[in-house]
PDB file of C-alpha atoms in Angstrom:
ATOM      1  CA  ASP A 409     -46.207 -65.956 -50.109  1.00 63.00           C
ATOM      2  CA  THR A 410     -45.716 -62.501 -48.870  1.00 66.00           C
ATOM      3  CA  GLU A 411     -47.966 -60.610 -50.833  1.00 89.00           C
ATOM      4  CA  VAL A 412     -51.080 -58.479 -50.305  1.00 95.00           C
ATOM      5  CA  THR A 413     -53.690 -58.688 -53.214  1.00 95.00           C
ATOM      6  CA  GLN A 414     -56.400 -56.330 -53.856  1.00 96.00           C
ATOM      7  CA  THR A 415     -59.272 -56.133 -56.247  1.00 97.00           C
ATOM      8  CA  PRO A 416     -60.638 -54.416 -58.420  1.00 97.00           C
ATOM      9  CA  LYS A 417     -57.364 -51.995 -59.640  1.00 95.00           C
ATOM     10  CA  HIS A 418     -59.841 -49.349 -60.616  1.00 96.00           C
ATOM     11  CA  LEU A 419     -63.283 -48.941 -59.675  1.00 96.00           C
ATOM     12  CA  VAL A 420     -65.552 -46.142 -61.209  1.00 96.00           C
ATOM     13  CA  MET A 421     -68.745 -45.836 -59.309  1.00 94.00           C
ATOM     14  CA  GLY A 422     -71.805 -43.176 -59.135  1.00 91.00           C
ATOM     15  CA  MET A 423     -72.970 -41.794 -56.075  1.00 91.00           C
ATOM     16  CA  THR A 424     -75.896 -43.862 -55.854  1.00 90.00           C
ATOM     17  CA  ASN A 425     -73.808 -47.077 -56.411  1.00 90.00           C
ATOM     18  CA  LYS A 426     -72.993 -49.947 -54.045  1.00 95.00           C
ATOM     19  CA  LYS A 427     -69.897 -51.565 -54.569  1.00 96.00           C
ATOM     20  CA  SER A 428     -67.231 -53.223 -52.482  1.00 97.00           C
ATOM     21  CA  LEU A 429     -63.720 -53.439 -52.280  1.00 98.00           C
ATOM     22  CA  LYS A 430     -61.556 -56.922 -51.523  1.00 98.00           C
ATOM     23  CA  CYS A 431     -58.291 -57.441 -49.825  1.00 98.00           C
ATOM     24  CA  GLU A 432     -56.727 -61.148 -49.384  1.00 97.00           C
ATOM     25  CA  GLN A 433     -53.373 -62.047 -47.687  1.00 96.00           C
ATOM     26  CA  HIS A 434     -52.249 -65.725 -46.945  1.00 92.00           C
ATOM     27  CA  MET A 435     -49.309 -64.767 -44.240  1.00 93.00           C
ATOM     28  CA  GLY A 436     -51.265 -65.931 -41.565  1.00 93.00           C
ATOM     29  CA  HIS A 437     -51.248 -62.196 -40.462  1.00 94.00           C
ATOM     30  CA  ARG A 438     -53.677 -61.454 -37.848  1.00 94.00           C
ATOM     31  CA  ALA A 439     -54.184 -57.624 -38.512  1.00 95.00           C
ATOM     32  CA  MET A 440     -55.541 -55.877 -41.302  1.00 96.00           C
ATOM     33  CA  TYR A 441     -55.602 -52.579 -42.271  1.00 96.00           C
ATOM     34  CA  TRP A 442     -57.676 -49.815 -44.768  1.00 98.00           C
ATOM     35  CA  TYR A 443     -56.136 -46.920 -45.512  1.00 96.00           C
ATOM     36  CA  LYS A 444     -57.092 -43.733 -47.777  1.00 96.00           C
ATOM     37  CA  GLN A 445     -54.530 -41.916 -49.788  1.00 93.00           C
ATOM     38  CA  LYS A 446     -55.192 -39.114 -52.066  1.00 93.00           C
ATOM     39  CA  ALA A 447     -52.843 -37.743 -54.618  1.00 87.00           C
ATOM     40  CA  LYS A 448     -49.378 -36.314 -53.145  1.00 83.00           C
ATOM     41  CA  LYS A 449     -50.478 -37.246 -49.455  1.00 88.00           C
ATOM     42  CA  PRO A 450     -49.714 -40.076 -46.952  1.00 89.00           C
ATOM     43  CA  PRO A 451     -51.820 -42.907 -46.521  1.00 91.00           C
ATOM     44  CA  GLU A 452     -54.424 -42.054 -43.755  1.00 93.00           C
ATOM     45  CA  LEU A 453     -55.753 -44.803 -41.383  1.00 94.00           C
ATOM     46  CA  MET A 454     -59.188 -45.609 -41.818  1.00 97.00           C
ATOM     47  CA  PHE A 455     -60.101 -49.121 -39.775  1.00 96.00           C
ATOM     48  CA  VAL A 456     -57.588 -51.690 -38.102  1.00 95.00           C
ATOM     49  CA  TYR A 457     -59.066 -55.444 -37.572  1.00 96.00           C
ATOM     50  CA  SER A 458     -57.100 -57.270 -35.300  1.00 93.00           C
ATOM     51  CA  TYR A 459     -58.173 -61.263 -34.944  1.00 94.00           C
ATOM     52  CA  GLU A 460     -61.294 -60.714 -37.234  1.00 96.00           C
ATOM     53  CA  LYS A 461     -62.356 -58.143 -34.715  1.00 95.00           C
ATOM     54  CA  LEU A 462     -62.814 -54.249 -35.458  1.00 96.00           C
ATOM     55  CA  SER A 463     -60.209 -52.664 -33.198  1.00 92.00           C
ATOM     56  CA  ILE A 464     -60.140 -49.002 -34.850  1.00 91.00           C
ATOM     57  CA  ASN A 465     -62.272 -47.126 -36.845  1.00 94.00           C
ATOM     58  CA  GLU A 466     -60.808 -43.599 -37.180  1.00 93.00           C
ATOM     59  CA  SER A 467     -64.235 -41.842 -37.413  1.00 92.00           C
ATOM     60  CA  VAL A 468     -64.936 -42.780 -40.859  1.00 96.00           C
ATOM     61  CA  PRO A 469     -68.214 -42.151 -42.475  1.00 96.00           C
ATOM     62  CA  SER A 470     -70.660 -44.672 -42.208  1.00 96.00           C
ATOM     63  CA  ARG A 471     -70.877 -45.029 -46.152  1.00 96.00           C
ATOM     64  CA  PHE A 472     -67.513 -47.091 -45.640  1.00 97.00           C
ATOM     65  CA  SER A 473     -68.448 -50.384 -44.007  1.00 97.00           C
ATOM     66  CA  PRO A 474     -65.681 -52.847 -43.359  1.00 98.00           C
ATOM     67  CA  GLU A 475     -65.818 -56.511 -43.052  1.00 97.00           C
ATOM     68  CA  CYS A 476     -63.616 -59.347 -42.110  1.00 97.00           C
ATOM     69  CA  PRO A 477     -65.258 -62.597 -42.991  1.00 95.00           C
ATOM     70  CA  ASN A 478     -62.038 -64.506 -42.022  1.00 93.00           C
ATOM     71  CA  SER A 479     -58.504 -64.191 -41.196  1.00 90.00           C
ATOM     72  CA  SER A 480     -57.194 -64.138 -44.428  1.00 95.00           C
ATOM     73  CA  LEU A 481     -59.907 -61.606 -46.330  1.00 97.00           C
ATOM     74  CA  LEU A 482     -60.805 -57.792 -45.618  1.00 98.00           C
ATOM     75  CA  ASN A 483     -63.615 -56.125 -47.654  1.00 98.00           C
ATOM     76  CA  LEU A 484     -64.846 -52.700 -47.477  1.00 98.00           C
ATOM     77  CA  HIS A 485     -68.297 -51.829 -48.813  1.00 98.00           C
ATOM     78  CA  LEU A 486     -68.895 -48.660 -50.465  1.00 97.00           C
ATOM     79  CA  HIS A 487     -72.449 -46.693 -50.377  1.00 95.00           C
ATOM     80  CA  ALA A 488     -73.648 -43.646 -51.455  1.00 94.00           C
ATOM     81  CA  LEU A 489     -70.115 -42.049 -51.917  1.00 94.00           C
ATOM     82  CA  GLN A 490     -69.076 -38.452 -52.848  1.00 95.00           C
ATOM     83  CA  PRO A 491     -66.809 -37.402 -55.248  1.00 96.00           C
ATOM     84  CA  GLU A 492     -64.382 -36.510 -52.615  1.00 96.00           C
ATOM     85  CA  ASP A 493     -64.177 -39.860 -51.805  1.00 97.00           C
ATOM     86  CA  SER A 494     -62.088 -40.704 -54.741  1.00 97.00           C
ATOM     87  CA  ALA A 495     -58.847 -41.431 -53.869  1.00 96.00           C
ATOM     88  CA  LEU A 496     -56.413 -44.857 -53.743  1.00 95.00           C
ATOM     89  CA  TYR A 497     -57.450 -47.438 -51.060  1.00 97.00           C
ATOM     90  CA  LEU A 498     -55.088 -49.333 -49.741  1.00 96.00           C
ATOM     91  CA  CYS A 499     -55.116 -52.625 -47.607  1.00 97.00           C
ATOM     92  CA  ALA A 500     -52.181 -53.853 -45.239  1.00 96.00           C
ATOM     93  CA  SER A 501     -51.589 -56.722 -42.870  1.00 96.00           C
ATOM     94  CA  SER A 502     -49.236 -57.344 -40.260  1.00 93.00           C
ATOM     95  CA  GLN A 503     -48.257 -60.244 -38.233  1.00 92.00           C
ATOM     96  CA  GLU A 504     -49.879 -58.710 -35.242  1.00 88.00           C
ATOM     97  CA  TYR A 505     -51.373 -55.373 -33.935  1.00 86.00           C
ATOM     98  CA  ARG A 506     -50.671 -55.779 -30.351  1.00 78.00           C
ATOM     99  CA  ALA A 507     -47.389 -53.491 -28.940  1.00 64.00           C
ATOM    100  CA  GLY A 508     -44.192 -55.323 -28.103  1.00 66.00           C
ATOM    101  CA  GLY A 509     -42.895 -56.317 -31.483  1.00 69.00           C
ATOM    102  CA  VAL A 510     -41.920 -54.969 -34.862  1.00 71.00           C
ATOM    103  CA  TYR A 511     -45.005 -55.681 -36.708  1.00 84.00           C
ATOM    104  CA  GLU A 512     -44.006 -54.595 -40.266  1.00 87.00           C
ATOM    105  CA  GLN A 513     -46.956 -53.510 -42.457  1.00 91.00           C
ATOM    106  CA  PHE A 514     -46.960 -55.326 -45.508  1.00 93.00           C
ATOM    107  CA  PHE A 515     -49.135 -53.150 -48.459  1.00 94.00           C
ATOM    108  CA  GLY A 516     -51.291 -54.255 -51.372  1.00 94.00           C
ATOM    109  CA  PRO A 517     -51.060 -52.372 -54.607  1.00 92.00           C
ATOM    110  CA  GLY A 518     -54.442 -50.382 -53.901  1.00 94.00           C
ATOM    111  CA  THR A 519     -57.692 -49.723 -55.536  1.00 96.00           C
ATOM    112  CA  ARG A 520     -58.028 -46.611 -57.509  1.00 95.00           C
ATOM    113  CA  LEU A 521     -61.672 -45.623 -56.963  1.00 97.00           C
ATOM    114  CA  THR A 522     -63.235 -42.716 -58.967  1.00 96.00           C
ATOM    115  CA  VAL A 523     -66.861 -41.416 -57.548  1.00 96.00           C
ATOM    116  CA  LEU A 524     -68.874 -39.603 -60.482  1.00 94.00           C
TER     117      LEU A 524
ATOM    118  CA  GLY B 844     -51.598 -33.929 -31.809  1.00 70.00           C
ATOM    119  CA  GLN B 845     -49.227 -35.640 -34.069  1.00 81.00           C
ATOM    120  CA  ASN B 846     -46.935 -33.874 -36.668  1.00 89.00           C
ATOM    121  CA  ILE B 847     -44.239 -35.158 -38.985  1.00 94.00           C
ATOM    122  CA  ASP B 848     -42.210 -33.159 -41.369  1.00 95.00           C
ATOM    123  CA  GLN B 849     -40.327 -34.234 -44.337  1.00 96.00           C
ATOM    124  CA  PRO B 850     -38.917 -32.069 -47.079  1.00 97.00           C
ATOM    125  CA  THR B 851     -41.547 -32.237 -50.339  1.00 95.00           C
ATOM    126  CA  GLU B 852     -38.840 -33.024 -52.937  1.00 97.00           C
ATOM    127  CA  MET B 853     -35.294 -33.567 -53.099  1.00 98.00           C
ATOM    128  CA  THR B 854     -33.009 -34.404 -56.613  1.00 98.00           C
ATOM    129  CA  ALA B 855     -29.606 -36.112 -56.416  1.00 97.00           C
ATOM    130  CA  THR B 856     -27.284 -37.672 -59.037  1.00 97.00           C
ATOM    131  CA  GLU B 857     -27.204 -41.066 -60.077  1.00 98.00           C
ATOM    132  CA  GLY B 858     -24.129 -42.877 -57.901  1.00 97.00           C
ATOM    133  CA  ALA B 859     -24.423 -40.238 -55.272  1.00 98.00           C
ATOM    134  CA  ILE B 860     -25.772 -40.192 -51.781  1.00 98.00           C
ATOM    135  CA  VAL B 861     -28.828 -38.667 -50.316  1.00 98.00           C
ATOM    136  CA  GLN B 862     -30.150 -37.798 -46.829  1.00 98.00           C
ATOM    137  CA  ILE B 863     -34.064 -37.656 -46.282  1.00 98.00           C
ATOM    138  CA  ASN B 864     -34.505 -35.996 -43.092  1.00 98.00           C
ATOM    139  CA  CYS B 865     -37.760 -36.438 -40.764  1.00 98.00           C
ATOM    140  CA  THR B 866     -38.849 -34.602 -37.445  1.00 97.00           C
ATOM    141  CA  TYR B 867     -41.901 -35.662 -35.595  1.00 96.00           C
ATOM    142  CA  GLN B 868     -43.563 -34.284 -32.688  1.00 93.00           C
ATOM    143  CA  THR B 869     -45.990 -37.157 -31.399  1.00 88.00           C
ATOM    144  CA  SER B 870     -48.051 -37.768 -28.061  1.00 85.00           C
ATOM    145  CA  GLY B 871     -46.032 -41.096 -27.811  1.00 85.00           C
ATOM    146  CA  PHE B 872     -43.203 -43.016 -29.705  1.00 89.00           C
ATOM    147  CA  ASN B 873     -43.112 -46.733 -30.284  1.00 88.00           C
ATOM    148  CA  GLY B 874     -40.929 -46.929 -33.367  1.00 92.00           C
ATOM    149  CA  LEU B 875     -40.272 -45.163 -36.556  1.00 95.00           C
ATOM    150  CA  PHE B 876     -40.609 -46.752 -40.087  1.00 95.00           C
ATOM    151  CA  TRP B 877     -39.285 -45.614 -43.474  1.00 97.00           C
ATOM    152  CA  TYR B 878     -41.510 -46.882 -46.494  1.00 96.00           C
ATOM    153  CA  GLN B 879     -40.688 -46.573 -50.250  1.00 96.00           C
ATOM    154  CA  GLN B 880     -43.435 -45.951 -52.832  1.00 93.00           C
ATOM    155  CA  HIS B 881     -43.361 -45.915 -56.443  1.00 93.00           C
ATOM    156  CA  ALA B 882     -45.931 -44.044 -58.089  1.00 88.00           C
ATOM    157  CA  GLY B 883     -49.094 -45.803 -58.546  1.00 82.00           C
ATOM    158  CA  GLU B 884     -47.609 -48.635 -56.360  1.00 86.00           C
ATOM    159  CA  ALA B 885     -48.123 -49.575 -52.673  1.00 87.00           C
ATOM    160  CA  PRO B 886     -45.626 -48.437 -49.994  1.00 91.00           C
ATOM    161  CA  THR B 887     -42.715 -51.108 -49.191  1.00 93.00           C
ATOM    162  CA  PHE B 888     -41.197 -51.598 -46.025  1.00 92.00           C
ATOM    163  CA  LEU B 889     -37.524 -50.374 -45.791  1.00 95.00           C
ATOM    164  CA  SER B 890     -36.372 -49.606 -42.294  1.00 94.00           C
ATOM    165  CA  TYR B 891     -37.389 -49.708 -38.698  1.00 92.00           C
ATOM    166  CA  ASN B 892     -35.990 -48.021 -35.634  1.00 94.00           C
ATOM    167  CA  VAL B 893     -36.788 -48.009 -31.857  1.00 91.00           C
ATOM    168  CA  LEU B 894     -33.457 -47.437 -29.955  1.00 94.00           C
ATOM    169  CA  ASP B 895     -31.163 -44.442 -30.974  1.00 97.00           C
ATOM    170  CA  GLY B 896     -28.720 -45.027 -33.317  1.00 97.00           C
ATOM    171  CA  LEU B 897     -27.944 -46.256 -36.903  1.00 97.00           C
ATOM    172  CA  GLU B 898     -29.405 -49.265 -38.787  1.00 94.00           C
ATOM    173  CA  GLU B 899     -27.799 -50.350 -41.929  1.00 94.00           C
ATOM    174  CA  LYS B 900     -29.332 -52.357 -44.893  1.00 89.00           C
ATOM    175  CA  GLY B 901     -27.397 -52.445 -47.658  1.00 94.00           C
ATOM    176  CA  ARG B 902     -27.451 -49.259 -49.528  1.00 96.00           C
ATOM    177  CA  PHE B 903     -30.154 -47.816 -47.273  1.00 96.00           C
ATOM    178  CA  SER B 904     -29.378 -46.917 -43.764  1.00 97.00           C
ATOM    179  CA  SER B 905     -31.699 -45.089 -41.311  1.00 98.00           C
ATOM    180  CA  PHE B 906     -30.830 -43.049 -38.178  1.00 98.00           C
ATOM    181  CA  LEU B 907     -32.585 -42.254 -34.968  1.00 98.00           C
ATOM    182  CA  SER B 908     -32.560 -39.640 -32.220  1.00 97.00           C
ATOM    183  CA  ARG B 909     -35.376 -40.275 -29.952  1.00 95.00           C
ATOM    184  CA  SER B 910     -34.413 -36.979 -27.782  1.00 95.00           C
ATOM    185  CA  LYS B 911     -34.333 -34.823 -31.037  1.00 96.00           C
ATOM    186  CA  GLY B 912     -37.327 -36.423 -32.298  1.00 96.00           C
ATOM    187  CA  TYR B 913     -35.485 -36.838 -35.581  1.00 96.00           C
ATOM    188  CA  SER B 914     -34.313 -39.426 -38.071  1.00 98.00           C
ATOM    189  CA  TYR B 915     -33.074 -39.747 -41.419  1.00 98.00           C
ATOM    190  CA  LEU B 916     -32.907 -42.054 -44.478  1.00 98.00           C
ATOM    191  CA  LEU B 917     -29.481 -42.452 -46.085  1.00 98.00           C
ATOM    192  CA  LEU B 918     -29.907 -43.869 -49.666  1.00 98.00           C
ATOM    193  CA  LYS B 919     -26.010 -44.748 -51.195  1.00 97.00           C
ATOM    194  CA  GLU B 920     -24.831 -45.481 -54.573  1.00 97.00           C
ATOM    195  CA  LEU B 921     -28.063 -44.085 -56.133  1.00 98.00           C
ATOM    196  CA  GLN B 922     -29.564 -45.724 -58.779  1.00 97.00           C
ATOM    197  CA  MET B 923     -32.585 -44.462 -61.010  1.00 97.00           C
ATOM    198  CA  LYS B 924     -34.959 -46.880 -59.716  1.00 97.00           C
ATOM    199  CA  ASP B 925     -34.687 -45.061 -56.341  1.00 98.00           C
ATOM    200  CA  SER B 926     -36.533 -42.153 -57.862  1.00 98.00           C
ATOM    201  CA  ALA B 927     -39.707 -42.450 -55.502  1.00 97.00           C
ATOM    202  CA  SER B 928     -41.642 -41.063 -52.512  1.00 96.00           C
ATOM    203  CA  TYR B 929     -40.256 -41.689 -49.506  1.00 97.00           C
ATOM    204  CA  LEU B 930     -42.689 -42.219 -46.454  1.00 96.00           C
ATOM    205  CA  CYS B 931     -41.579 -41.585 -42.669  1.00 97.00           C
ATOM    206  CA  ALA B 932     -44.036 -43.164 -40.584  1.00 95.00           C
ATOM    207  CA  VAL B 933     -44.055 -42.968 -36.407  1.00 94.00           C
ATOM    208  CA  ARG B 934     -45.710 -45.665 -34.207  1.00 90.00           C
ATOM    209  CA  ALA B 935     -47.079 -43.317 -31.674  1.00 82.00           C
ATOM    210  CA  GLN B 936     -48.548 -45.479 -29.481  1.00 77.00           C
ATOM    211  CA  ASP B 937     -49.242 -49.218 -27.972  1.00 67.00           C
ATOM    212  CA  GLY B 938     -50.387 -51.224 -31.084  1.00 76.00           C
ATOM    213  CA  ASN B 939     -49.349 -50.970 -34.643  1.00 81.00           C
ATOM    214  CA  LYS B 940     -51.081 -47.785 -35.893  1.00 86.00           C
ATOM    215  CA  LEU B 941     -48.759 -45.683 -37.926  1.00 89.00           C
ATOM    216  CA  VAL B 942     -48.865 -41.967 -38.454  1.00 90.00           C
ATOM    217  CA  PHE B 943     -47.302 -41.106 -41.917  1.00 92.00           C
ATOM    218  CA  GLY B 944     -45.598 -38.022 -42.897  1.00 94.00           C
ATOM    219  CA  ALA B 945     -46.348 -36.450 -46.322  1.00 92.00           C
ATOM    220  CA  GLY B 946     -43.593 -38.153 -47.930  1.00 95.00           C
ATOM    221  CA  THR B 947     -40.470 -36.590 -49.675  1.00 97.00           C
ATOM    222  CA  ILE B 948     -40.383 -37.328 -53.502  1.00 97.00           C
ATOM    223  CA  LEU B 949     -36.828 -38.166 -54.515  1.00 98.00           C
ATOM    224  CA  ARG B 950     -35.595 -37.588 -58.259  1.00 98.00           C
ATOM    225  CA  VAL B 951     -32.409 -39.215 -59.303  1.00 98.00           C
ATOM    226  CA  LYS B 952     -31.139 -37.705 -62.323  1.00 97.00           C
ATOM    227  CA  SER B 953     -28.538 -39.276 -64.584  1.00 94.00           C
TER     228      SER B 953
END
């Protein structure tokens, strides 16, 4: 199984809603990532988890809250979002996060989020 | 700072060869990746270079010159399904953090 799955595929939410994005991989990868991608722009890193611990937070606003319940799952909890947060949210995983090897990142299909 | 430049768009003909360039200026360098992304889909890994030279993988090859801060992706025998965005990404430091270029949209015409 070389797949990263994400649910839901599409999400529309209001600015007062609370919702969660889910990501799952069963490749035994120990690093998982959240990216945000706006239309015709490259993915921008938001968070990195390594061995279920938050390793990188790219100064993301607190209305985005990541969670890694176990080595296969990664969640992104959303609260009080703004319309400018509308984007494609991509999850990725790699074998490791540390330096010293070629750790290709496998991406999920993304969740298309619209904030009204 | 980190700066990665790629052409915005390119058009090529089915069966032809196309070269997509990427130049980078980053605070460190620990490898360069090329990803392909079809519209509305996830990026998929194409190639990785960390040493100077050419890496060949079927119809796709990637070249790196670290002294020039330059890479290119070469696509041979173009097919319509190669129409996609091609992302150059640099691993600039220890750890597996990638900095992506804006991507090059390749259109293959018949």
